[in-house]
PDB file of C-alpha atoms in Angstrom:
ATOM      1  CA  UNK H1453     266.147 -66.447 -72.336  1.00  0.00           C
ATOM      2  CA  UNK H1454     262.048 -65.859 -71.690  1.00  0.00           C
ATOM      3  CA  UNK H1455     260.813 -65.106 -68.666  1.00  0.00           C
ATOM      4  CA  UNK H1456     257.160 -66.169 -68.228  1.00  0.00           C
ATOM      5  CA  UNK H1457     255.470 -65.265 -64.731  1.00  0.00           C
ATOM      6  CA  UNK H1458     252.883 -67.561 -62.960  1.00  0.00           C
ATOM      7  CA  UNK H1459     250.542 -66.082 -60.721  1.00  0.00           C
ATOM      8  CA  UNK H1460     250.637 -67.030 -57.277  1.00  0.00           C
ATOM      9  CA  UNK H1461     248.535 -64.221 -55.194  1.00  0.00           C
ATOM     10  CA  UNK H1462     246.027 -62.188 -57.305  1.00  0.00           C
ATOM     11  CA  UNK H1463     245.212 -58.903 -56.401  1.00  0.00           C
ATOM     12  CA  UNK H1464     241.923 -59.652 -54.174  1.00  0.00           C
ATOM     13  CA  UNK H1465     243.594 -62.090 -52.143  1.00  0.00           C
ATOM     14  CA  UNK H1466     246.428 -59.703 -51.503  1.00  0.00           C
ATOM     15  CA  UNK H1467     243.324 -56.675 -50.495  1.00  0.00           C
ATOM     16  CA  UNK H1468     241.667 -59.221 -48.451  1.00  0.00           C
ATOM     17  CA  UNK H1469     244.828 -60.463 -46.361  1.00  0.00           C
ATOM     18  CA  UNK H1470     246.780 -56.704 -46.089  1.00  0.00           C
ATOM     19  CA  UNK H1471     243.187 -55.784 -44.155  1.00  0.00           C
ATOM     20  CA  UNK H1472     243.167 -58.688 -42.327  1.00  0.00           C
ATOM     21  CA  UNK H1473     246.639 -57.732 -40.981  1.00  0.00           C
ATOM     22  CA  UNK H1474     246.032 -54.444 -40.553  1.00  0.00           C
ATOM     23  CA  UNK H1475     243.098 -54.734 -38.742  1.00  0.00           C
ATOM     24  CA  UNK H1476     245.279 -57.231 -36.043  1.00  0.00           C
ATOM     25  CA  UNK H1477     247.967 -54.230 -36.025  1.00  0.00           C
ATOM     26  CA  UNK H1478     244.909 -51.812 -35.352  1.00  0.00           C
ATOM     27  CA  UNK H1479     243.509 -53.666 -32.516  1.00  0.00           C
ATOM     28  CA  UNK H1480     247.160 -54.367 -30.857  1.00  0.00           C
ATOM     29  CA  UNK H1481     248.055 -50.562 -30.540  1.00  0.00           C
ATOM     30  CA  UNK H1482     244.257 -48.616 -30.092  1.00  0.00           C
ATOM     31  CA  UNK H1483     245.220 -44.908 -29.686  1.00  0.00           C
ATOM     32  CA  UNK H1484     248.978 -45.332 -30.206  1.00  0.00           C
ATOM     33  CA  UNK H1485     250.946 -43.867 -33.068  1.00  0.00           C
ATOM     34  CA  UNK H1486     253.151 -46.578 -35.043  1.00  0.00           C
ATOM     35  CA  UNK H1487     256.197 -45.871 -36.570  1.00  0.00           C
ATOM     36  CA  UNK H1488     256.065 -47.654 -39.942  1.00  0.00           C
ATOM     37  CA  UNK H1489     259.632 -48.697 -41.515  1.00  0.00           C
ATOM     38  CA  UNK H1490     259.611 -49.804 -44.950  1.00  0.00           C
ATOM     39  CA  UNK H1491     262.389 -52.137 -45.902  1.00  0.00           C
ATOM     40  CA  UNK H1492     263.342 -50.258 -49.755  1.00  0.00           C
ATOM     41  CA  UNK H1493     262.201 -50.858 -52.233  1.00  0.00           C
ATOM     42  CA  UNK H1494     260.196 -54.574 -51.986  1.00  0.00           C
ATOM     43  CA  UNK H1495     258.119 -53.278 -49.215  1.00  0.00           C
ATOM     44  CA  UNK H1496     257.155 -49.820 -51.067  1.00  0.00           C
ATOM     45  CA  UNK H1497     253.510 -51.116 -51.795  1.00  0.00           C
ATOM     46  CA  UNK H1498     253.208 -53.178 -49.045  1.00  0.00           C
ATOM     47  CA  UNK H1499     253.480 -50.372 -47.002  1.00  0.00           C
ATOM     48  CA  UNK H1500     251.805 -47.809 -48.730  1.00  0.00           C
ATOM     49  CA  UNK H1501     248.024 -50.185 -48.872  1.00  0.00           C
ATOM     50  CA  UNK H1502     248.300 -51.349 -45.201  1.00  0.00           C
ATOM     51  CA  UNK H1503     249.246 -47.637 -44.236  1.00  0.00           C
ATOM     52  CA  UNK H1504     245.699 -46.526 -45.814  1.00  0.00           C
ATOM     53  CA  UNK H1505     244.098 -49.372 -43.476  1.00  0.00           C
ATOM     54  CA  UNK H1506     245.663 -48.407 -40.472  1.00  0.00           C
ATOM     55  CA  UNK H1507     243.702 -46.273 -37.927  1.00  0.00           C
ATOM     56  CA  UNK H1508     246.594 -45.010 -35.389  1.00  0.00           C
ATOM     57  CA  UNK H1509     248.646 -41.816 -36.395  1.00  0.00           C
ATOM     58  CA  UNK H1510     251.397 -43.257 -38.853  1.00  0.00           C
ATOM     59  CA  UNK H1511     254.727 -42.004 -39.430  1.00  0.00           C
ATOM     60  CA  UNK H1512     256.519 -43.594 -42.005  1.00  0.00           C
ATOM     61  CA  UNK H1513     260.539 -44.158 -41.855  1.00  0.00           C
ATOM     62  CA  UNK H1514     262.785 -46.200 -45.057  1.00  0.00           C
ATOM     63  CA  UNK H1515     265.608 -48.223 -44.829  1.00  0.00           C
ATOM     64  CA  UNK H1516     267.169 -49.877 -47.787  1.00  0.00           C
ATOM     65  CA  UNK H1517     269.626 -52.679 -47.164  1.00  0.00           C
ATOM     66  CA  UNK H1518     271.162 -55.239 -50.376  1.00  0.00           C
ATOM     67  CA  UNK H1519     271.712 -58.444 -50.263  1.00  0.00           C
ATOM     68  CA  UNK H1520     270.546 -59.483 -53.672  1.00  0.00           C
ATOM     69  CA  UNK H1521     272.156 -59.558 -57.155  1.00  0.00           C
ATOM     70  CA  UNK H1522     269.635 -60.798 -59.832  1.00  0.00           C
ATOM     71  CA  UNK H1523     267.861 -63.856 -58.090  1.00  0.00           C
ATOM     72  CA  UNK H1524     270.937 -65.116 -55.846  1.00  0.00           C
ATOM     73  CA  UNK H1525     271.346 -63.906 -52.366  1.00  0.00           C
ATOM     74  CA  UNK H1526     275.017 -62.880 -51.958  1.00  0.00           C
ATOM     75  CA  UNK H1527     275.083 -63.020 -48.015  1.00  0.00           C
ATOM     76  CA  UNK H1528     276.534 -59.619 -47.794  1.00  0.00           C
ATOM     77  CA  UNK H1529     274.555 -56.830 -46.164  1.00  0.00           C
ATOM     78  CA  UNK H1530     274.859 -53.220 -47.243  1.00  0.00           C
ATOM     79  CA  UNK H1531     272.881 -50.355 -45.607  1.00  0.00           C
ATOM     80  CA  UNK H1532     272.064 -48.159 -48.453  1.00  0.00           C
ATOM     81  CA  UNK H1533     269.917 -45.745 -46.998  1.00  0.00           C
ATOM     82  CA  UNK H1534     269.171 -45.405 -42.875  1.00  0.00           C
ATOM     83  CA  UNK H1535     266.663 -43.862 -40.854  1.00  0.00           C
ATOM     84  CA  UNK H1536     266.173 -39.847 -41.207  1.00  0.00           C
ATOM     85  CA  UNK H1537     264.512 -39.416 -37.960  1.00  0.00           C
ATOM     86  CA  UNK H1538     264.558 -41.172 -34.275  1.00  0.00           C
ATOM     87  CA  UNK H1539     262.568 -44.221 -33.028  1.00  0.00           C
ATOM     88  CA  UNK H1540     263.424 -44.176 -29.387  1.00  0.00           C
ATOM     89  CA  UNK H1541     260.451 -44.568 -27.447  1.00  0.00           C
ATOM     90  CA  UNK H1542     258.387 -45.142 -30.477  1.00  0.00           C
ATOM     91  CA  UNK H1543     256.078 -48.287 -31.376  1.00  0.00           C
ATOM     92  CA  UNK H1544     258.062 -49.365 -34.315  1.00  0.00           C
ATOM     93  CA  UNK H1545     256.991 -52.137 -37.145  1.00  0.00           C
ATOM     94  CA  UNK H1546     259.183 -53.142 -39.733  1.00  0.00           C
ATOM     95  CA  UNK H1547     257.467 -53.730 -43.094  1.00  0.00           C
ATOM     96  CA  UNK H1548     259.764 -56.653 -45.644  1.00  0.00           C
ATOM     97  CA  UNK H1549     258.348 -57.686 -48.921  1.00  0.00           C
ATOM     98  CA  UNK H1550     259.837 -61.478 -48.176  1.00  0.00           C
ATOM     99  CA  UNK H1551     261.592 -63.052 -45.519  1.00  0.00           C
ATOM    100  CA  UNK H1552     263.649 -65.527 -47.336  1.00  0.00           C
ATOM    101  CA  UNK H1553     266.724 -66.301 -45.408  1.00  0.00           C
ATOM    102  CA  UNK H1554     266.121 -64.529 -42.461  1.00  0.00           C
ATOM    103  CA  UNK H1555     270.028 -63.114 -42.575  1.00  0.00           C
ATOM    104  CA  UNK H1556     268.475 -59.371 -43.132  1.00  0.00           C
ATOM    105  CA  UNK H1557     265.808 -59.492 -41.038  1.00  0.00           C
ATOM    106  CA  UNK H1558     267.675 -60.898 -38.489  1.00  0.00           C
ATOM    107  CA  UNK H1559     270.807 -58.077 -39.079  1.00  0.00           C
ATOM    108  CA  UNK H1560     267.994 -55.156 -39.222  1.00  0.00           C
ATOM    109  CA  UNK H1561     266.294 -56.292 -35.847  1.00  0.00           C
ATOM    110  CA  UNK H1562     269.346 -56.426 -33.916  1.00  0.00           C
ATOM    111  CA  UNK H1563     270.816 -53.056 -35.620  1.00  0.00           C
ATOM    112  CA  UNK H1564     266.472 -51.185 -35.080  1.00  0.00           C
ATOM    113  CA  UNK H1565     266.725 -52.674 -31.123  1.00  0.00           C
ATOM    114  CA  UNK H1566     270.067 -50.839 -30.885  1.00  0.00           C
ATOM    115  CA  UNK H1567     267.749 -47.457 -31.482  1.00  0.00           C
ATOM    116  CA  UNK H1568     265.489 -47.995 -28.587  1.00  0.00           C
ATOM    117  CA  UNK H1569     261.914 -48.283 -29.945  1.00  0.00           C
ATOM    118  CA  UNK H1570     259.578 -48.691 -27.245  1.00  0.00           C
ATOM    119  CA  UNK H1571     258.272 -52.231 -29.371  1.00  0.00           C
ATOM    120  CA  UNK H1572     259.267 -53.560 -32.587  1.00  0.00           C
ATOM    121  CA  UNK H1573     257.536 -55.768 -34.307  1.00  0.00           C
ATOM    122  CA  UNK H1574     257.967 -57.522 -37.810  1.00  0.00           C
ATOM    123  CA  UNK H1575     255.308 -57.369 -40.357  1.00  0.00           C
ATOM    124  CA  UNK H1576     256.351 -59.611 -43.629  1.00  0.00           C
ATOM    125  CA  UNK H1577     254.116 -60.088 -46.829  1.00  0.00           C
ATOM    126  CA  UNK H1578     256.041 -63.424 -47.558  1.00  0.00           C
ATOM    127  CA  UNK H1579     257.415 -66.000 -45.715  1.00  0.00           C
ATOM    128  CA  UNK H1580     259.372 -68.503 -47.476  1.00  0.00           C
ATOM    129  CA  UNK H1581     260.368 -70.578 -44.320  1.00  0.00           C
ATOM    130  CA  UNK H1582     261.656 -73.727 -46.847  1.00  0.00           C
ATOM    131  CA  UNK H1583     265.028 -71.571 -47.365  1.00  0.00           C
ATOM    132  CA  UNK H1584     265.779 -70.048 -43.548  1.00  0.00           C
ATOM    133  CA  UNK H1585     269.148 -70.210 -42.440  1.00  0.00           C
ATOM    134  CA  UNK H1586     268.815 -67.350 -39.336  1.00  0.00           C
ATOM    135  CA  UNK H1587     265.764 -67.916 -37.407  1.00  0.00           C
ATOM    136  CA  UNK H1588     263.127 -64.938 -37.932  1.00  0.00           C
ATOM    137  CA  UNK H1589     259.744 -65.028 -36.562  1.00  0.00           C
ATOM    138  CA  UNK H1590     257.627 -62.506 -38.186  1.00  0.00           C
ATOM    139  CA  UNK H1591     254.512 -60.800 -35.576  1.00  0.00           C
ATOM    140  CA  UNK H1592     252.360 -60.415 -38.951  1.00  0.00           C
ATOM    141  CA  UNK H1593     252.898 -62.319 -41.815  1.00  0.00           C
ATOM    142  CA  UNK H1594     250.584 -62.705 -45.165  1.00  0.00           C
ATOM    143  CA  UNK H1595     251.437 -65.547 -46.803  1.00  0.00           C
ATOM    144  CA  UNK H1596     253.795 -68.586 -46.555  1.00  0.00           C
ATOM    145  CA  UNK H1597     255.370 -69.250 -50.593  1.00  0.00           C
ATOM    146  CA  UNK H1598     256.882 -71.970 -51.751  1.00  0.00           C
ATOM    147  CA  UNK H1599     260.727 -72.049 -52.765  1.00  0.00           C
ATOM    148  CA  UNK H1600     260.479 -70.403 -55.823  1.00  0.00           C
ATOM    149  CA  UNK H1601     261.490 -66.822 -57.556  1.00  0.00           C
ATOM    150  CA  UNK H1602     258.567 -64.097 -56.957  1.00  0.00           C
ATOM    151  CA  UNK H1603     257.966 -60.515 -58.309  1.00  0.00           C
ATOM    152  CA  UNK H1604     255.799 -58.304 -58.779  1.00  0.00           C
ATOM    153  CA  UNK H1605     254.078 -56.175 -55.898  1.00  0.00           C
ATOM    154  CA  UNK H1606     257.134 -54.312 -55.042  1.00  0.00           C
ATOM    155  CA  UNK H1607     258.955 -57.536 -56.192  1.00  0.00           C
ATOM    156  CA  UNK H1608     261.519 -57.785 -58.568  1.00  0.00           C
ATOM    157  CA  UNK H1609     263.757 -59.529 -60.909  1.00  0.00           C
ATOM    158  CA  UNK H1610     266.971 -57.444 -62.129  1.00  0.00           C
ATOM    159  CA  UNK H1611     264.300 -53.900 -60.808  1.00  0.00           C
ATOM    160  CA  UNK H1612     261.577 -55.520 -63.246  1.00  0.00           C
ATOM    161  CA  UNK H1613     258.114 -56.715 -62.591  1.00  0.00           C
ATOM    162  CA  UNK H1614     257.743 -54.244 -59.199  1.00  0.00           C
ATOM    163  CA  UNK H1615     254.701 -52.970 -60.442  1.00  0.00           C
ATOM    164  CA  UNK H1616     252.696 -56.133 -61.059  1.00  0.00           C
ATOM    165  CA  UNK H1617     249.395 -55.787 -58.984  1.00  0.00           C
ATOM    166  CA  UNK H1618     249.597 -59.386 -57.981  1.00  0.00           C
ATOM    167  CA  UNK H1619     252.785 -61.655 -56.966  1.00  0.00           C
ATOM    168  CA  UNK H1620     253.949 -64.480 -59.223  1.00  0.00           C
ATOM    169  CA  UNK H1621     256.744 -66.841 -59.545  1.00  0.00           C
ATOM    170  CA  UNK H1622     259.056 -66.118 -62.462  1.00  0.00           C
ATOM    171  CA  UNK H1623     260.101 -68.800 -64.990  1.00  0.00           C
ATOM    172  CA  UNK H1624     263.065 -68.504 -66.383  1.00  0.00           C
ATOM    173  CA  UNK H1625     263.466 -70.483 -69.802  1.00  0.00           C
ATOM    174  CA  UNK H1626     266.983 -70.836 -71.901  1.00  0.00           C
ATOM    175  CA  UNK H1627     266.189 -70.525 -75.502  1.00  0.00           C
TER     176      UNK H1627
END
């Protein structure tokens, strides 16, 4: 089998929209700390460029929850890894690489509102609304994709392709 990736979003229109969002995020909370939780690993570099655009005082928190095996969706939820510190009271945004489905996203809110942020907000890099079966509505979002299979910028097929500094849709070709 080859795999042969397509580029979708090149690194300069990636720059170009992560400031555009974070300067929205910076005007919505002038002089108030945020609270920064990075959905594992997809959202790693996601996080880590809009973090060096932001302008508040940032804590960052992780959270790693599985759903995927290869490139299907099993519809199971795990928690992997939770919060190490407390977000009551805080202003709280939750970074995702993709909302696909929504059935994460839409687990995650309801289990973050349970820990009492002061706001929570959802910031997504991709939206593929095409394959929604919960209804998620992101505050932030990047880009809307088309129904296909993307990697790279924290991305990944089978943990390859994450570090790809642009996002592309994977072809998969039997040999």
């Amino acid at each position: 089998m080859s795999e042969k990736i397509e580029i979708l979003i090149n690194e300069e229109q990636l720059d170009k929209r992560i400031s555009e969002i974070a300067e929205q995020i910076n005007k919505e909370f002038v002089n108030e700390d945020i609270t920064l939780i990075c959905v594992l690993k997809g959202g790693i570099m996601f996080m880590t460029d809009i973090a060096k655009k932001l302008k508040q005082k940032v804590e960052f928190e992780f959270i790693d929850v599985s759903s995927y095996s290869g490139t299907v969706s099993s519809g199971k939820l795990t928690i992997n890894k939770d919060l190490e510190t407390s977000i009551e009271g805080k202003n709280v945004i939750l970074l995702e690489d993709i909302v696909d489905t929504g059935r994460t996203l839409s687990y995650l809110i309801e289990y973050l509102k349970e820990k009492k942020p002061a706001t929570l907000k959802l910031c997504t890099l991709l939206d593929k609304p095409s394959r929604r079966i919960v209804d998620v509505n992101a505050d932030y979002i990047g880009f809307t994709i088309p129904d296909a299979f993307i990697v790279g910028y924290g991305l990944d097929y089978d943990q390859k392709y994450r570090n790809l500094p642009y996002i592309g849709i994977l072809h998969l070709d039997n040999e």
